[in-house]
XYZ file of C-alpha atoms in Angstrom:
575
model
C -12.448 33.848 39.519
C -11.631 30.881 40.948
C -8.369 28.653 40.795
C -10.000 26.131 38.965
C -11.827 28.468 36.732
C -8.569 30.315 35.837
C -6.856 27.135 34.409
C -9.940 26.026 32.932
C -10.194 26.221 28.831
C -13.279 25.208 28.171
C -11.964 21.842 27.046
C -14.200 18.384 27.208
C -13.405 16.107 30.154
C -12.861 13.074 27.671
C -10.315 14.427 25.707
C -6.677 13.776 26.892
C -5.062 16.342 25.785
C -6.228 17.813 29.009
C -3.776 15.930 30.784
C -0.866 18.361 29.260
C -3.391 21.521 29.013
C -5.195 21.879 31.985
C -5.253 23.139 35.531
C -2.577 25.289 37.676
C 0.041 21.737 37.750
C 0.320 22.087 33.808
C 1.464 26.001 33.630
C 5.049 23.941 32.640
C 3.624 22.028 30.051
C 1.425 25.232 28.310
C 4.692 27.382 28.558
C 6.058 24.938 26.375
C 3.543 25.176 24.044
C 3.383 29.082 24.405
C 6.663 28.738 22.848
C 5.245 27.742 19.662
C 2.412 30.293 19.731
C -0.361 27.953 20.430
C -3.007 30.398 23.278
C -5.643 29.936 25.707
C -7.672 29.093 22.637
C -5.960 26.656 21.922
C -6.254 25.359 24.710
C -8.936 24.854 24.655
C -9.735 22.828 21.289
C -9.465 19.419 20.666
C -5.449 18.658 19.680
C -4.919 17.364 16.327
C -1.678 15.870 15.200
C -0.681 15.992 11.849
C 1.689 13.407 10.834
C 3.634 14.862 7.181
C 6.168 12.314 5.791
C 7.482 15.076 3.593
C 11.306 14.987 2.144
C 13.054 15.631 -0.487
C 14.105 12.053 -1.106
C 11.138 11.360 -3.376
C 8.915 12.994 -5.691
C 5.995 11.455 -3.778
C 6.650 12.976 -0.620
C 8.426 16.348 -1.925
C 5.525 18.667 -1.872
C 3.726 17.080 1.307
C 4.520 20.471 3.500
C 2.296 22.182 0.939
C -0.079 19.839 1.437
C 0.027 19.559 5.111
C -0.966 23.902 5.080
C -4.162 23.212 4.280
C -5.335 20.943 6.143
C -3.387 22.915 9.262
C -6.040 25.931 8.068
C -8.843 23.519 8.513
C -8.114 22.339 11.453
C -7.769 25.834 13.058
C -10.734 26.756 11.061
C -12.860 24.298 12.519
C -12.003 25.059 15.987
C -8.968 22.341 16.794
C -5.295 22.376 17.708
C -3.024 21.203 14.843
C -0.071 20.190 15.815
C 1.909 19.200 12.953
C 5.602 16.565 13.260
C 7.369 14.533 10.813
C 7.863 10.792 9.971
C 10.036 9.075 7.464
C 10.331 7.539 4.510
C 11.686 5.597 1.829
C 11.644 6.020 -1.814
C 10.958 2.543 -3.350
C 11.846 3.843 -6.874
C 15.065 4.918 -6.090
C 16.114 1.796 -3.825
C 14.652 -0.428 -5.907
C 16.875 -3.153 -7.284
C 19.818 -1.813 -4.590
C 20.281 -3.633 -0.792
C 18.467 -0.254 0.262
C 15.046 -2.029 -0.407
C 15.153 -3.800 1.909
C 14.330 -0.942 4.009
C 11.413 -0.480 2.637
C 8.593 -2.720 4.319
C 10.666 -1.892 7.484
C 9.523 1.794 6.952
C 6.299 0.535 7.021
C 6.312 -0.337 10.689
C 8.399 2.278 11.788
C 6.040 4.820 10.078
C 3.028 3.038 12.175
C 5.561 2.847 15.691
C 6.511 6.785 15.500
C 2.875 8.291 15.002
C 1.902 5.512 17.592
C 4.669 7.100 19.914
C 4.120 10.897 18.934
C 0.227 10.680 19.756
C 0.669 8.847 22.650
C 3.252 10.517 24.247
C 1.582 14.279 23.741
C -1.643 13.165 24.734
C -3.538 14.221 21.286
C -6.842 13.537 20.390
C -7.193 13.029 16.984
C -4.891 12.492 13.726
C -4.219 13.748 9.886
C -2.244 11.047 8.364
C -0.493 12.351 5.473
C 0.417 9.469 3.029
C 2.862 10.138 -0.207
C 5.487 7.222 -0.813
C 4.055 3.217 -1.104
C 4.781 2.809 2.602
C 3.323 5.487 4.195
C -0.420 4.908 3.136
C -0.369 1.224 5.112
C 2.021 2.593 7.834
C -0.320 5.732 8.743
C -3.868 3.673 8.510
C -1.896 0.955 10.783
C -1.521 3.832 13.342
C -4.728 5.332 13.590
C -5.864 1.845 13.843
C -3.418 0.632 16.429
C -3.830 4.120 18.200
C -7.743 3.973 17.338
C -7.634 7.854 17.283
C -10.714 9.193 15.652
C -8.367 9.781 12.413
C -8.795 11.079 8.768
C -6.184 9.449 6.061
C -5.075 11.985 3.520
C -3.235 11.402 0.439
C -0.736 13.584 -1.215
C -1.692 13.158 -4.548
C -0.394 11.214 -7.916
C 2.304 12.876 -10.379
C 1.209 13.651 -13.876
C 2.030 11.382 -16.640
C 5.146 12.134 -18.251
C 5.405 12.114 -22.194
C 7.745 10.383 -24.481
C 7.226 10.456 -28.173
C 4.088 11.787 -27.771
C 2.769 9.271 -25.441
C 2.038 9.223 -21.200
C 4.937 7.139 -20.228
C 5.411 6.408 -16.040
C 8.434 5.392 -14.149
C 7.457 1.956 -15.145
C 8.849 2.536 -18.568
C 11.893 3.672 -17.502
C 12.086 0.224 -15.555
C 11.508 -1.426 -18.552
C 13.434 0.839 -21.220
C 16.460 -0.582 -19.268
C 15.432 -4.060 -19.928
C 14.332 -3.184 -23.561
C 18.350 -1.108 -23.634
C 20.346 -4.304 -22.294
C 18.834 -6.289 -25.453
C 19.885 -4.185 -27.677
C 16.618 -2.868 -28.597
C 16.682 0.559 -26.942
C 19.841 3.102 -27.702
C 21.439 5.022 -24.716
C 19.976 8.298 -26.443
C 16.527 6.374 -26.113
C 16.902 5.924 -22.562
C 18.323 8.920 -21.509
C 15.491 10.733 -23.075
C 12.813 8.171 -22.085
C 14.392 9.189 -18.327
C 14.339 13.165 -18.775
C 10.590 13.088 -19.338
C 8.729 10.155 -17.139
C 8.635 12.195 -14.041
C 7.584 15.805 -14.587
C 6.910 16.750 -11.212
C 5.771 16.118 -7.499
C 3.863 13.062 -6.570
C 3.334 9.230 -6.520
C 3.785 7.284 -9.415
C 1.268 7.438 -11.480
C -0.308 4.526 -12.237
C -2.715 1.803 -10.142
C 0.793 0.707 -8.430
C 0.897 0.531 -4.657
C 0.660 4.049 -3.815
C -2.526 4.663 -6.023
C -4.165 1.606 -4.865
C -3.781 1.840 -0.887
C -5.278 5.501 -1.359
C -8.226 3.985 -3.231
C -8.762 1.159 -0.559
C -8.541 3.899 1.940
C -11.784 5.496 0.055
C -13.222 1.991 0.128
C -12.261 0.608 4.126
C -13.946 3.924 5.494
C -10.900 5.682 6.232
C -10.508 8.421 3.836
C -13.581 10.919 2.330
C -14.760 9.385 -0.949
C -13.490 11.181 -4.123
C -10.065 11.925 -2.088
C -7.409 9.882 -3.652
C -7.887 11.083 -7.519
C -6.967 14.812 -7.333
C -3.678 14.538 -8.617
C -0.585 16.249 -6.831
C -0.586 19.602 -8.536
C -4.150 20.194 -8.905
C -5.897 22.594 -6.995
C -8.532 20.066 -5.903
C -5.612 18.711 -3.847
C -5.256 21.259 -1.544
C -9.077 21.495 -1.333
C -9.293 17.867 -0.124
C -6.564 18.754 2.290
C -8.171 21.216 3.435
C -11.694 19.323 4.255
C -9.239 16.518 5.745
C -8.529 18.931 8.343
C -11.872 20.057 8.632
C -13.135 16.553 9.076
C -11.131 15.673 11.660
C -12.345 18.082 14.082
C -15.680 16.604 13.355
C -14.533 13.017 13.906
C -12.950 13.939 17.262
C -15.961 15.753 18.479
C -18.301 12.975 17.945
C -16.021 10.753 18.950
C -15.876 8.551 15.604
C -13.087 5.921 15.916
C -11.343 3.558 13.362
C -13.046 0.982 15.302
C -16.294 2.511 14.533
C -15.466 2.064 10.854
C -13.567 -1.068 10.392
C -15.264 -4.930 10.140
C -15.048 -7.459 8.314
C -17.368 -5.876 5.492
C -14.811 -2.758 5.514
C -12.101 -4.991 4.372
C -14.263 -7.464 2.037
C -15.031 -3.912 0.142
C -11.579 -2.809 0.025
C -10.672 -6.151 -1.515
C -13.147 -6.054 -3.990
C -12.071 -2.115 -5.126
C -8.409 -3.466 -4.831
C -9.450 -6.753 -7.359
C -11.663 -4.574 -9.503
C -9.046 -1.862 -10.374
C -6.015 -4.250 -10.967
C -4.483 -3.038 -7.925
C -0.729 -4.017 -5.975
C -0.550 -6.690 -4.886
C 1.212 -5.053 -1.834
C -2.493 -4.575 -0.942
C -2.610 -8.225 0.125
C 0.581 -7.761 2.263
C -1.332 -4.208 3.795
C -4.658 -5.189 3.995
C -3.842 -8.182 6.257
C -2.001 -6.418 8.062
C -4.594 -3.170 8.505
C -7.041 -6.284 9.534
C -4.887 -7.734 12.068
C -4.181 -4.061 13.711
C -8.292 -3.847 13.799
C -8.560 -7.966 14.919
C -10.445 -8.146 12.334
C -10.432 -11.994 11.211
C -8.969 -11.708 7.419
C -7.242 -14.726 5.802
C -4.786 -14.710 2.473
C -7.286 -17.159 0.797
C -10.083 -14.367 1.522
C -8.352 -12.400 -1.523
C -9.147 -14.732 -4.150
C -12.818 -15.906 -3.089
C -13.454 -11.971 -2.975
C -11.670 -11.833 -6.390
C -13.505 -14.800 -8.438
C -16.754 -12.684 -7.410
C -15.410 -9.457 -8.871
C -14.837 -8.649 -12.194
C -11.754 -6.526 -12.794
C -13.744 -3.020 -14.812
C -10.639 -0.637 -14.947
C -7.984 -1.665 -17.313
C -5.097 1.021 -15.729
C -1.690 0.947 -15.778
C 0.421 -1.645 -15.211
C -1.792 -3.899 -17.588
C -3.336 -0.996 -19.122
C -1.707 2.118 -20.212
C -4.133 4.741 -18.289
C -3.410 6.345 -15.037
C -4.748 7.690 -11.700
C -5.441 11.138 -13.789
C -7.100 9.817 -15.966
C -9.772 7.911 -13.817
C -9.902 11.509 -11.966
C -11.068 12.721 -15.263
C -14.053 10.321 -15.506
C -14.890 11.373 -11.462
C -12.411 9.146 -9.717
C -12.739 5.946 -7.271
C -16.579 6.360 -6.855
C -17.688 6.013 -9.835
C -15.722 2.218 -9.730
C -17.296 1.973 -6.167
C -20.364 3.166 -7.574
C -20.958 0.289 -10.247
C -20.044 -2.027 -7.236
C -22.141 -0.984 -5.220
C -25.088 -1.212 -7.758
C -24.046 -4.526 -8.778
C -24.392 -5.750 -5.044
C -20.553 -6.730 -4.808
C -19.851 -4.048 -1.874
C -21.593 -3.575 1.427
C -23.060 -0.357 0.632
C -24.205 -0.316 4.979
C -20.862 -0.228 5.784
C -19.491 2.958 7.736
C -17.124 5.844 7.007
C -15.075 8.347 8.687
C -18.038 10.795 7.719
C -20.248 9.288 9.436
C -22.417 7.854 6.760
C -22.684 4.446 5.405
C -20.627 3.685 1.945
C -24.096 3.636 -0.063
C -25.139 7.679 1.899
C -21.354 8.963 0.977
C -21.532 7.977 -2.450
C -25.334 9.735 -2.628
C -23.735 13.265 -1.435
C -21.280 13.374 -4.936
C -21.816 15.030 -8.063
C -20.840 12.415 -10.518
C -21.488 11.775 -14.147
C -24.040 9.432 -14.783
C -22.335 5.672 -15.981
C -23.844 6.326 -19.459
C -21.511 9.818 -20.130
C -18.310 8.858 -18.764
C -16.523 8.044 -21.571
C -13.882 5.754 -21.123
C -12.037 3.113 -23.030
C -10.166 1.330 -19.432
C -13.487 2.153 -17.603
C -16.067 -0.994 -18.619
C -19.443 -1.843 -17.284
C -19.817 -5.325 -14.549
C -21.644 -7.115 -16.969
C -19.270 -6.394 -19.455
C -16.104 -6.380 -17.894
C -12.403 -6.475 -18.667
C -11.517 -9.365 -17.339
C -14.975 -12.161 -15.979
C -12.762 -12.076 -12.329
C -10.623 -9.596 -10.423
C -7.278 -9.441 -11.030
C -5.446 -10.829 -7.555
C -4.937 -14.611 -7.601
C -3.962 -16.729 -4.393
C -2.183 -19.547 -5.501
C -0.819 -22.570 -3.303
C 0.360 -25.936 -4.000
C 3.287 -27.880 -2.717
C 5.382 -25.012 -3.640
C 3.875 -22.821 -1.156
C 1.822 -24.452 1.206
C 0.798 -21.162 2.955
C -0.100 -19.190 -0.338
C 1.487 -16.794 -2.780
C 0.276 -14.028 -4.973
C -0.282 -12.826 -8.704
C -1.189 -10.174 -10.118
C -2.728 -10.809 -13.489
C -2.292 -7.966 -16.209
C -2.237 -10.101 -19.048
C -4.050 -14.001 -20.039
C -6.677 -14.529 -17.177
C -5.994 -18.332 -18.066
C -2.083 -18.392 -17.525
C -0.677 -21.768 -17.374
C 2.994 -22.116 -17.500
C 5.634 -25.348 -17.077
C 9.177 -25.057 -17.219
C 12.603 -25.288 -15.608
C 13.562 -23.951 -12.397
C 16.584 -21.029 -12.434
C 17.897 -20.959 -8.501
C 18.841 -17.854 -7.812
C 19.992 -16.651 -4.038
C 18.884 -12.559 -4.091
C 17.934 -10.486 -6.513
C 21.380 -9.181 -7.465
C 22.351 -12.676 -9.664
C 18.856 -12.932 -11.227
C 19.384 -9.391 -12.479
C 22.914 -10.352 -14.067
C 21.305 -13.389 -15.418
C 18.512 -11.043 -16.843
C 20.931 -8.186 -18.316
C 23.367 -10.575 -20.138
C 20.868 -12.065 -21.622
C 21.228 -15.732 -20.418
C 16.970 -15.864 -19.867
C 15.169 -18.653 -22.044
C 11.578 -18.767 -23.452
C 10.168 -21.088 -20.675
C 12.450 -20.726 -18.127
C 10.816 -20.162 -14.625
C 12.906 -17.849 -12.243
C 13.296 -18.300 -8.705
C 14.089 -15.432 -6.229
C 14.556 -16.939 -2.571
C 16.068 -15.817 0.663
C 14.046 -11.953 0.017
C 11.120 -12.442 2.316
C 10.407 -11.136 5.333
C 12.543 -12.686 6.998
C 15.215 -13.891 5.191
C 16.101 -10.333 3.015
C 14.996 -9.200 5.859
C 12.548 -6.981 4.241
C 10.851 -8.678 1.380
C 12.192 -6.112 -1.543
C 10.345 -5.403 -3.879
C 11.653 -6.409 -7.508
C 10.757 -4.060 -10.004
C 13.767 -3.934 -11.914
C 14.192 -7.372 -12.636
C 10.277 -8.158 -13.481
C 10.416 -5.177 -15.546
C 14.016 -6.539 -17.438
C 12.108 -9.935 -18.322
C 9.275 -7.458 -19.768
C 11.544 -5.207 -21.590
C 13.392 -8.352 -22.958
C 10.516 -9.227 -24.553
C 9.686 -12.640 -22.114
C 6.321 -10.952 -20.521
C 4.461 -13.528 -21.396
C 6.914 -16.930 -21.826
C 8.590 -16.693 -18.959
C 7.441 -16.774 -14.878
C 9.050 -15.337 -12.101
C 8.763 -16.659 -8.680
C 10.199 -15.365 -5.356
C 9.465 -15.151 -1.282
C 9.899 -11.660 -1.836
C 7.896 -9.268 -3.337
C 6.854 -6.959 -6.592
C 6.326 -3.133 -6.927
C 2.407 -2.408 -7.999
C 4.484 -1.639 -11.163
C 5.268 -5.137 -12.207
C 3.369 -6.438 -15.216
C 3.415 -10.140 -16.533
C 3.361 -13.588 -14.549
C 5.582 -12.585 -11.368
C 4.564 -14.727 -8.119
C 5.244 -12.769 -5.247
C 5.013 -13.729 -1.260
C 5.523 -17.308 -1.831
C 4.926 -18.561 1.974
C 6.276 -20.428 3.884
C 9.696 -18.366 2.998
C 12.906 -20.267 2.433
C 14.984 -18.552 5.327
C 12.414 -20.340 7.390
C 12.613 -23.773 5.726
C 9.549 -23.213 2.833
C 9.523 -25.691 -0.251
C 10.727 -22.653 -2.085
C 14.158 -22.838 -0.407
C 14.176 -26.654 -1.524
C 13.833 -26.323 -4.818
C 16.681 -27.201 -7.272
C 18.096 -26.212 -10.200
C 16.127 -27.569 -13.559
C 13.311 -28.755 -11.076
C 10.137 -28.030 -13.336
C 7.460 -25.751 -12.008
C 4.151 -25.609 -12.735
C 2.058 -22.455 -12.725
C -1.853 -23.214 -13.381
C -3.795 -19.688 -12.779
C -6.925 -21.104 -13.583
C -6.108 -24.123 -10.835
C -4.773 -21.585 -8.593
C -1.886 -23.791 -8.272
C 1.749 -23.340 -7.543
C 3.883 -26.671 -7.690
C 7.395 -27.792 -8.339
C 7.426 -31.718 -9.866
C 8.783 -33.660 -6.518
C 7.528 -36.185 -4.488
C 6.626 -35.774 -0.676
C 9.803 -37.885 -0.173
C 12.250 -36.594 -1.960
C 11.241 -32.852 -0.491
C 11.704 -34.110 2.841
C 15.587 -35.623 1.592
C 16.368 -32.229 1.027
C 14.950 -30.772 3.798
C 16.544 -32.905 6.072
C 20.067 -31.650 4.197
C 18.988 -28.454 4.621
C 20.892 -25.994 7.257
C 19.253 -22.554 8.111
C 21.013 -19.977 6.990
C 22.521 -17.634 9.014
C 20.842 -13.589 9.205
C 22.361 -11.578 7.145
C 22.366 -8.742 9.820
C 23.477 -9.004 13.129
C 23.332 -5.846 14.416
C 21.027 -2.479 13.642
C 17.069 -2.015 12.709
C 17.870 -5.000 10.273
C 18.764 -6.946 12.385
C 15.695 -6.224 14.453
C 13.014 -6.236 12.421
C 14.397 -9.422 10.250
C 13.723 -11.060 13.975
C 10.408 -9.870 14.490
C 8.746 -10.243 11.182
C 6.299 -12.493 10.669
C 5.323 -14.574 7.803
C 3.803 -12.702 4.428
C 0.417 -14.861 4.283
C -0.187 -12.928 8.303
C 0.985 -9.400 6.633
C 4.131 -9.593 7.535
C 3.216 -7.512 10.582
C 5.582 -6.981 13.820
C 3.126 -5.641 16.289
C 0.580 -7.910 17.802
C -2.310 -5.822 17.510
C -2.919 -5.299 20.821
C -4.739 -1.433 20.756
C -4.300 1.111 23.515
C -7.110 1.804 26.057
């Protein structure tokens, strides 16, 4: 046997793992991995990474591990390397409403920056994403894209609905039981026992908030096996889809399928139409831009609401509705939504998946009930839909010039005037909220929480969901640069761009100013002349960060503005 031959594993030239594998000069680098029990056949398969954000900071994330096993087995199973390593993450639920929020959309990137870094630096081949918590799912699909590993996205599953006087209850509630407590019409012992019982066990919340919908938009932009993101957490079918994950990945690194195979411009018009149809996050706006400008795929904020006045919004789930992930898993999950799509022309059925196949050949392969037996009430046909347009509205005006966006969950035909209450951060809104201070047409203004300016753009769950549990979801709006959990419910008007830290109208604005908010006119605008804007702008004085030092301080410098995704990287992909 020759040198070359005895160094030689069998491994393709193309794949770079070879680089740390093979030949007599890399005996160092294959005693390290010796170390770990990886052999000569190993060494010979294709390396997989598998990126797990598990921890035990979060029900979402707290049971990843046992997710991560099977799709481990599948990768060894089908002949690859797995080589599994951690990320982080953040619990949104459990910063929310605190200065730790802020941390959140930060996680985001620094999800996308360490897999970036761990399959770069070890030379691997292909990826296993692993998504639990709201940031992860953007954060891992931004790395396989920036990376442009072939890649399979894997979701770790939705928790089951809790139960509270004999009815499903989410985290959501609990939001809102402490509004519904501060006015009096909630007791402590309410509460406390709405609290024991709205979380009953491992994974993400529960219903179509952020989490739920970036794992169906991953079904619908190519990047995740249809049928993947219903099984819930603790179901069996969980680990199955884990375990095919793993499988699949092999597959996509052998024939060399990439994300740039997959994504176009069609990819993302499809994921906007699932995301408008379902009543998704409206964090999906802030993702999907920023998934498109990973891929340089040309995607604008004001491509959201042309996609959404062509799609009907057919799946009344919670927040607007009171049905969640599980139950839509019931009925056979995402496809059968992508399915009446599809067969109602508003998807590009030719566009391509990590399988391989187009959307329309994927969704052919499924055993799903026929439209006519699914039973379900939040489940409605495209001719007969919930709501004649999708739920995501892009409204602008001189108020924000660059865009902002609503969720609607309630009147499609929203049109609100009122008063202007300034408030600085979240923190004094909140007060103003809790001691009970808010009035029936009163609009509330949240500045200096955007991307730049919080830095972080927090999400605002507990306050949107006080003004719902004070009983003001409907006669009262809520404006702010910063952002809302997929949770929120009512007319809150999130990403409001140009931001105030960075001179926006918003940061202009006065108390008592009235504000008018015209959904039908997709128009945001505060009642002030050009002239008298530009008085105040000329008396206005940027404010100073509010970190100087740390990853705060960092990324509140390098964010960019929330109508480009509030993205930090360029885009610029590896060769």
């Amino acid at each position: 046997m020759s040198e070359d031959e005895q160094f030689d594993y069998g491994k393709e030239d193309r794949l770079r793992s070879r680089e740390v594998t093979e030949g007599a000069e890399k005996a160092p680098h294959r005693a390290m991995f010796r170390a770990m029990d990886f052999d000569d056949e190993d060494f010979g398969s294709p390396m997989i990474g598998v990126s797990n954000p598990a921890a035990d900071i979060t029900p979402c994330n707290v049971h990843l591990d046992d997710v991560a096993e099977p799709a481990v087995d599948g990768i060894n199973g089908a002949g690859g390397m797995p080589i599994e390593f951690g990320t982080i993450t953040i619990s949104d639920a459990i910063s929310m409403g605190t200065e730790g929020m802020k941390a959140s959309l930060i996680s985001r990137e620094l999800i996308a920056d360490s897999v970036e870094l761990v399959s770069f630096g070890e030379r691997m081949d292909g990826l296993v994403t692993i998504g639990g918590c709201d940031k992860n799912m953007p954060g891992m699909m931004m790395a396989s894209i920036r990376t442009d590993l072939p890649s399979v996205f894997l979701y770790g599953g939705s928790i089951m609905p809790g139960q509270y006087e004999g009815e499903d209850v989410t985290i959501v509630d609990v939001f809102e039981g402490v509004g519904s407590y501060g006015t009096g019409e909630m007791a402590a012992e309410e509460l406390d026992e709405l609290e024991r019982n709205a979380c009953p066990g491992p994974g993400s919340c529960g219903g179509m908030f952020t989490a739920n919908t970036m794992s169906s938009i991953a079904e619908a932009l190519g990047l995740a096996p249809l049928g993947s993101a219903s099984p819930p957490a603790v179901d069996e079918e969980r680990y199955e889809v884990a375990r095919r994950a793993g499988e699949l990945a092999v597959e996509v690194v052998e024939a060399d399928r990439r994300p740039s195979d997959i994504l176009t411009r069609k990819s993302f018009e499809n994921a906007i139409a699932l995301q408008t149809a379902i009543g998704g996050s409206t964090n999906a706006v802030l993702h999907l831009l920023a998934l498109a400008r990973e891929a340089d795929v040309d995607l604008e904020i004001e491509d959201f609401d042309e996609v959404s006045r062509r799609t009907p919004k057919i799946a009344h789930l919670s927040p607007g509705g009171s049905h969640v992930m599980n139950d839509l898993h019931e009925v056979g999950g995402v496809p059968v939504v992508i399915r009446r799509l599809l067969e109602a022309d508003l998807l590009h059925g030719d566009a391509m998946t990590v399988t391989g196949r187009t959307l329309e050949e994927e969704l052919e392969t499924l055993d799903l009930p026929d439209n006519e037996e699914i039973e379900a009430d939040f489940l409605y046909p495209v001719d007969d839909p919930k709501e004649e347009e999708g739920a995501i509205k892009i409204l602008s005006g001189n108020l924000a010039p660059d865009g902002a966006v609503l969720k609607v969950t309630g009147d499609d035909k929203f049109y609100h005037e009122g008063p202007a209450r300034i408030f600085e951060n979240e923190e004094t809104a909140m007060r103003y909220v809790q001691e009970g201070h808010i009035e029936s047409g009163d609009v509330i203004v949240i500045r200096n929480e955007g991307p730049r300016g919080g830095p972080g753009m927090r999400e605002m769950l507990g306050v949107t969901a006080a003004v719902v549990g004070a009983g003001h979801e409907d006669d009262v709006a809520l404006i702010t640069d910063g952002r809302f959990s997929g949770g929120t419910r009512g007319p809150m008007i999130g990403h409001v761009a140009p931001e105030a830290f960075v001179g926006g109208p918003i940061g202009l604005l006065e108390d008592g100013d009235t504000i008018t908010v015209d959904v039908p006119e997709r128009t945001l605008e505060v009642d002030v002349d050009d002239d008298e804007l530009e008085a105040r702008r000329e008396e206005w004085d940027e404010p100073e960060p509010a970190y100087e030092s740390g990853v705060l301080a960092k990324y509140g410098r390098d964010f960019d503005s929330a109508a480009n995704g509030a993205v930090t990287n360029p885009g610029v992909k590896r060769d």
